[in-house]
PDB file of C-alpha atoms in Angstrom:
ATOM      1  CA  MET A 128      54.072 175.898 104.237  1.00 40.00           C
ATOM      2  CA  SER A 129      56.655 178.649 104.223  1.00 42.00           C
ATOM      3  CA  VAL A 130      56.207 182.234 104.697  1.00 40.00           C
ATOM      4  CA  ILE A 131      58.668 184.961 104.029  1.00 38.00           C
ATOM      5  CA  GLN A 132      58.515 187.467 106.782  1.00 36.00           C
ATOM      6  CA  THR A 133      60.279 190.703 107.889  1.00 33.00           C
ATOM      7  CA  GLN A 134      60.216 192.761 111.021  1.00 30.00           C
ATOM      8  CA  ALA A 135      56.436 192.616 111.146  1.00 31.00           C
ATOM      9  CA  ASP A 136      56.457 188.887 110.870  1.00 32.00           C
ATOM     10  CA  PHE A 137      54.589 186.452 112.968  1.00 33.00           C
ATOM     11  CA  CYS A 138      54.817 182.882 114.038  1.00 34.00           C
ATOM     12  CA  HIS A 139      51.669 180.767 113.558  1.00 34.00           C
ATOM     13  CA  VAL A 140      51.211 177.801 115.789  1.00 34.00           C
ATOM     14  CA  ASN A 141      47.892 176.028 115.176  1.00 31.00           C
ATOM     15  CA  LYS A 142      47.232 173.719 118.060  1.00 34.00           C
ATOM     16  CA  HIS A 143      43.799 172.188 117.827  1.00 29.00           C
ATOM     17  CA  ALA A 144      42.434 175.118 115.775  1.00 27.00           C
ATOM     18  CA  ASP A 145      44.392 177.602 118.001  1.00 29.00           C
ATOM     19  CA  VAL A 146      46.576 180.342 116.505  1.00 31.00           C
ATOM     20  CA  CYS A 147      49.517 182.211 117.845  1.00 32.00           C
ATOM     21  CA  HIS A 148      50.680 185.376 116.261  1.00 33.00           C
ATOM     22  CA  LEU A 149      53.976 186.975 117.389  1.00 34.00           C
ATOM     23  CA  ASN A 150      54.942 190.311 115.774  1.00 31.00           C
ATOM     24  CA  THR A 151      57.734 192.629 116.677  1.00 31.00           C
ATOM     25  CA  GLN A 152      57.420 196.366 117.177  1.00 28.00           C
ATOM     26  CA  ALA A 153      53.928 197.648 117.617  1.00 27.00           C
ATOM     27  CA  ASP A 154      53.349 193.866 117.608  1.00 30.00           C
ATOM     28  CA  VAL A 155      50.518 191.749 118.535  1.00 31.00           C
ATOM     29  CA  CYS A 156      50.844 188.350 120.044  1.00 33.00           C
ATOM     30  CA  HIS A 157      47.835 185.978 120.017  1.00 34.00           C
ATOM     31  CA  LEU A 158      48.050 182.820 121.882  1.00 35.00           C
ATOM     32  CA  ASN A 159      44.893 180.846 121.547  1.00 32.00           C
ATOM     33  CA  THR A 160      44.462 177.641 123.351  1.00 33.00           C
ATOM     34  CA  GLN A 161      41.064 175.998 123.387  1.00 27.00           C
ATOM     35  CA  ALA A 162      39.036 179.145 122.597  1.00 26.00           C
ATOM     36  CA  ASP A 163      41.351 181.267 124.811  1.00 29.00           C
ATOM     37  CA  VAL A 164      42.825 184.418 123.417  1.00 30.00           C
ATOM     38  CA  CYS A 165      46.007 186.367 124.301  1.00 33.00           C
ATOM     39  CA  HIS A 166      46.816 189.766 122.904  1.00 34.00           C
ATOM     40  CA  LEU A 167      50.162 191.250 123.634  1.00 34.00           C
ATOM     41  CA  ASN A 168      50.714 194.755 122.249  1.00 31.00           C
ATOM     42  CA  THR A 169      53.705 197.015 122.790  1.00 30.00           C
ATOM     43  CA  GLN A 170      53.183 200.695 123.690  1.00 27.00           C
ATOM     44  CA  ALA A 171      49.741 201.351 125.227  1.00 27.00           C
ATOM     45  CA  ASP A 172      49.705 197.605 125.396  1.00 31.00           C
ATOM     46  CA  VAL A 173      46.750 195.517 126.149  1.00 32.00           C
ATOM     47  CA  CYS A 174      47.059 191.977 127.177  1.00 35.00           C
ATOM     48  CA  HIS A 175      44.312 189.453 127.431  1.00 35.00           C
ATOM     49  CA  VAL A 176      44.570 185.937 128.533  1.00 35.00           C
ATOM     50  CA  ASN A 177      41.146 184.382 128.204  1.00 32.00           C
ATOM     51  CA  LYS A 178      41.122 181.108 129.841  1.00 32.00           C
ATOM     52  CA  HIS A 179      37.365 180.580 129.907  1.00 28.00           C
ATOM     53  CA  ALA A 180      36.277 184.195 130.096  1.00 30.00           C
ATOM     54  CA  ASP A 181      38.248 187.444 130.373  1.00 31.00           C
ATOM     55  CA  VAL A 182      37.646 191.144 129.984  1.00 34.00           C
ATOM     56  CA  ASN A 183      40.156 193.766 129.230  1.00 34.00           C
ATOM     57  CA  THR A 184      39.633 197.416 129.948  1.00 31.00           C
ATOM     58  CA  LYS A 185      41.697 200.602 129.319  1.00 28.00           C
ATOM     59  CA  ALA A 186      45.058 200.713 127.652  1.00 27.00           C
ATOM     60  CA  ASP A 187      47.260 198.507 129.781  1.00 29.00           C
ATOM     61  CA  VAL A 188      45.551 195.777 131.564  1.00 32.00           C
ATOM     62  CA  CYS A 189      46.534 192.242 131.800  1.00 35.00           C
ATOM     63  CA  HIS A 190      43.943 189.721 132.833  1.00 33.00           C
ATOM     64  CA  LEU A 191      45.142 186.257 133.626  1.00 33.00           C
ATOM     65  CA  ASN A 192      42.180 184.001 134.573  1.00 30.00           C
ATOM     66  CA  THR A 193      43.659 180.839 135.366  1.00 32.00           C
ATOM     67  CA  GLN A 194      43.965 178.646 138.545  1.00 28.00           C
ATOM     68  CA  ALA A 195      46.572 181.007 139.917  1.00 27.00           C
ATOM     69  CA  TYR A 196      44.956 184.149 138.753  1.00 29.00           C
ATOM     70  CA  VAL A 197      47.231 187.048 138.357  1.00 30.00           C
ATOM     71  CA  CYS A 198      46.514 190.592 136.894  1.00 30.00           C
ATOM     72  CA  HIS A 199      49.292 192.949 136.118  1.00 33.00           C
ATOM     73  CA  LEU A 200      49.001 196.485 135.080  1.00 32.00           C
ATOM     74  CA  ASN A 201      51.522 197.473 132.512  1.00 32.00           C
ATOM     75  CA  THR A 202      52.800 200.947 131.960  1.00 31.00           C
ATOM     76  CA  GLU A 203      52.896 202.630 128.488  1.00 28.00           C
ATOM     77  CA  VAL A 204      56.278 201.086 127.520  1.00 27.00           C
ATOM     78  CA  ASP A 205      55.829 197.654 129.212  1.00 32.00           C
ATOM     79  CA  VAL A 206      54.768 194.459 127.737  1.00 34.00           C
ATOM     80  CA  CYS A 207      53.170 191.774 129.867  1.00 37.00           C
ATOM     81  CA  HIS A 208      54.289 188.243 130.599  1.00 38.00           C
ATOM     82  CA  LEU A 209      51.385 185.927 130.932  1.00 39.00           C
ATOM     83  CA  ASN A 210      52.098 182.697 132.569  1.00 36.00           C
ATOM     84  CA  THR A 211      49.504 180.047 133.436  1.00 35.00           C
ATOM     85  CA  HIS A 212      49.570 177.871 136.441  1.00 32.00           C
ATOM     86  CA  THR A 213      52.798 178.861 138.288  1.00 31.00           C
ATOM     87  CA  ASP A 214      52.688 182.335 136.850  1.00 32.00           C
ATOM     88  CA  VAL A 215      55.359 184.927 136.827  1.00 35.00           C
ATOM     89  CA  CYS A 216      54.956 188.333 135.222  1.00 36.00           C
ATOM     90  CA  HIS A 217      57.866 190.684 134.318  1.00 37.00           C
ATOM     91  CA  PRO A 218      57.625 194.193 133.111  1.00 37.00           C
ATOM     92  CA  ASN A 219      59.485 194.738 129.904  1.00 34.00           C
ATOM     93  CA  THR A 220      61.206 197.809 128.461  1.00 32.00           C
ATOM     94  CA  GLN A 221      60.058 199.485 125.291  1.00 29.00           C
ATOM     95  CA  ALA A 222      62.207 197.360 122.988  1.00 29.00           C
ATOM     96  CA  ASN A 223      61.321 194.168 124.783  1.00 33.00           C
ATOM     97  CA  PHE A 224      58.701 191.677 123.929  1.00 36.00           C
ATOM     98  CA  CYS A 225      56.838 188.833 125.622  1.00 39.00           C
ATOM     99  CA  HIS A 226      57.144 185.408 126.995  1.00 41.00           C
ATOM    100  CA  LEU A 227      53.995 183.312 127.066  1.00 42.00           C
ATOM    101  CA  ASN A 228      54.645 180.334 129.183  1.00 39.00           C
ATOM    102  CA  THR A 229      52.160 177.665 130.201  1.00 37.00           C
ATOM    103  CA  GLN A 230      52.176 175.534 133.260  1.00 32.00           C
ATOM    104  CA  ALA A 231      55.469 175.576 135.141  1.00 30.00           C
ATOM    105  CA  ASP A 232      57.292 177.726 132.723  1.00 32.00           C
ATOM    106  CA  VAL A 233      59.194 180.815 133.873  1.00 33.00           C
ATOM    107  CA  CYS A 234      58.975 184.034 132.046  1.00 34.00           C
ATOM    108  CA  GLN A 235      62.240 185.845 131.395  1.00 37.00           C
ATOM    109  CA  LEU A 236      63.023 189.399 130.507  1.00 35.00           C
ATOM    110  CA  ASN A 237      64.133 189.940 126.892  1.00 34.00           C
ATOM    111  CA  THR A 238      66.866 192.242 125.976  1.00 33.00           C
ATOM    112  CA  GLU A 239      66.602 194.907 123.295  1.00 29.00           C
ATOM    113  CA  VAL A 240      67.251 192.481 120.484  1.00 28.00           C
ATOM    114  CA  ASP A 241      65.164 189.635 121.872  1.00 33.00           C
ATOM    115  CA  VAL A 242      61.779 188.639 120.846  1.00 34.00           C
ATOM    116  CA  CYS A 243      59.705 186.030 122.467  1.00 37.00           C
ATOM    117  CA  HIS A 244      59.641 182.467 123.643  1.00 41.00           C
ATOM    118  CA  LEU A 245      56.491 180.479 123.728  1.00 41.00           C
ATOM    119  CA  ASN A 246      57.074 177.301 125.785  1.00 38.00           C
ATOM    120  CA  THR A 247      54.622 174.773 126.841  1.00 38.00           C
ATOM    121  CA  HIS A 248      54.940 171.918 129.193  1.00 34.00           C
ATOM    122  CA  ALA A 249      57.360 173.371 131.733  1.00 32.00           C
ATOM    123  CA  ASP A 250      59.976 174.077 129.183  1.00 32.00           C
ATOM    124  CA  VAL A 251      62.733 176.459 130.297  1.00 35.00           C
ATOM    125  CA  ASN A 252      65.909 175.279 128.614  1.00 34.00           C
ATOM    126  CA  THR A 253      65.313 171.735 129.698  1.00 32.00           C
ATOM    127  CA  LYS A 254      66.457 168.576 127.989  1.00 29.00           C
ATOM    128  CA  ALA A 255      63.496 168.126 125.807  1.00 29.00           C
ATOM    129  CA  ASP A 256      62.605 171.763 125.070  1.00 31.00           C
ATOM    130  CA  VAL A 257      65.032 174.478 124.380  1.00 33.00           C
ATOM    131  CA  CYS A 258      64.320 178.182 124.560  1.00 33.00           C
ATOM    132  CA  HIS A 259      66.403 180.257 122.278  1.00 37.00           C
ATOM    133  CA  PRO A 260      66.919 184.045 122.411  1.00 36.00           C
ATOM    134  CA  ASN A 261      66.159 185.731 119.194  1.00 31.00           C
ATOM    135  CA  ILE A 262      67.906 188.737 117.548  1.00 30.00           C
ATOM    136  CA  GLN A 263      65.839 191.650 116.069  1.00 28.00           C
ATOM    137  CA  ALA A 264      65.182 189.890 112.848  1.00 27.00           C
ATOM    138  CA  ASP A 265      64.303 186.529 114.472  1.00 31.00           C
ATOM    139  CA  PHE A 266      60.980 185.512 115.909  1.00 33.00           C
ATOM    140  CA  CYS A 267      59.633 183.002 118.155  1.00 36.00           C
ATOM    141  CA  HIS A 268      60.402 179.389 119.181  1.00 38.00           C
ATOM    142  CA  LEU A 269      57.449 177.235 120.047  1.00 38.00           C
ATOM    143  CA  ASN A 270      58.624 174.190 121.901  1.00 36.00           C
ATOM    144  CA  THR A 271      56.471 171.348 123.002  1.00 35.00           C
ATOM    145  CA  GLN A 272      58.096 168.240 124.558  1.00 32.00           C
ATOM    146  CA  ALA A 273      60.967 167.269 122.244  1.00 30.00           C
ATOM    147  CA  ASP A 274      60.134 169.893 119.602  1.00 31.00           C
ATOM    148  CA  VAL A 275      62.200 172.992 118.922  1.00 31.00           C
ATOM    149  CA  CYS A 276      60.274 175.600 117.003  1.00 30.00           C
ATOM    150  CA  GLN A 277      58.097 172.896 115.647  1.00 32.00           C
ATOM    151  CA  LEU A 278      54.872 171.645 116.808  1.00 30.00           C
ATOM    152  CA  ASN A 279      54.312 168.094 115.866  1.00 30.00           C
ATOM    153  CA  THR A 280      50.759 167.725 117.087  1.00 32.00           C
ATOM    154  CA  GLU A 281      47.644 166.879 114.978  1.00 27.00           C
ATOM    155  CA  VAL A 282      47.024 170.156 113.082  1.00 26.00           C
ATOM    156  CA  ASP A 283      49.913 172.112 114.298  1.00 28.00           C
ATOM    157  CA  VAL A 284      52.049 174.228 112.150  1.00 30.00           C
ATOM    158  CA  CYS A 285      55.049 176.224 113.423  1.00 32.00           C
ATOM    159  CA  HIS A 286      56.836 178.947 111.339  1.00 32.00           C
ATOM    160  CA  LEU A 287      60.174 180.139 112.470  1.00 31.00           C
ATOM    161  CA  ASN A 288      60.763 183.310 110.442  1.00 29.00           C
ATOM    162  CA  THR A 289      63.917 185.341 110.169  1.00 29.00           C
ATOM    163  CA  GLN A 290      64.562 188.497 108.205  1.00 28.00           C
ATOM    164  CA  VAL A 291      64.715 187.623 104.551  1.00 29.00           C
TER     165      VAL A 291
END
């Protein structure tokens, strides 16, 4: 399945019926893992990470309900980083986007032309999983174990879309 995307594109990763949408500019990022939902919106951002049960309030509130629970309030131009387990959250500038890292992954700040990295399994430029910075027209890399922008699990599908 191939999808032609532009700046409003998104990357779908379906992992056990979960869906991840990553959109640039006024974007929305949904990271769903086993009935969990993460929404990352730029400008008056709202970030939800629902690992079991989460509630978001107001414009910029980040709820991270995991073992190491962390809740960050974001300013109007910030986008939140939601990391599960060993979590690190960085504020982003207006043109930056989000890193959603699970387990031991570290969230990095994106530059103006960067989009987002979605890494699972403690992947931060390791041997197995490589995290690539993306330019404005590029989108996300979803890496699991030895995969680069490709999820080779049961019903997973990864789209890496560039400006066409």
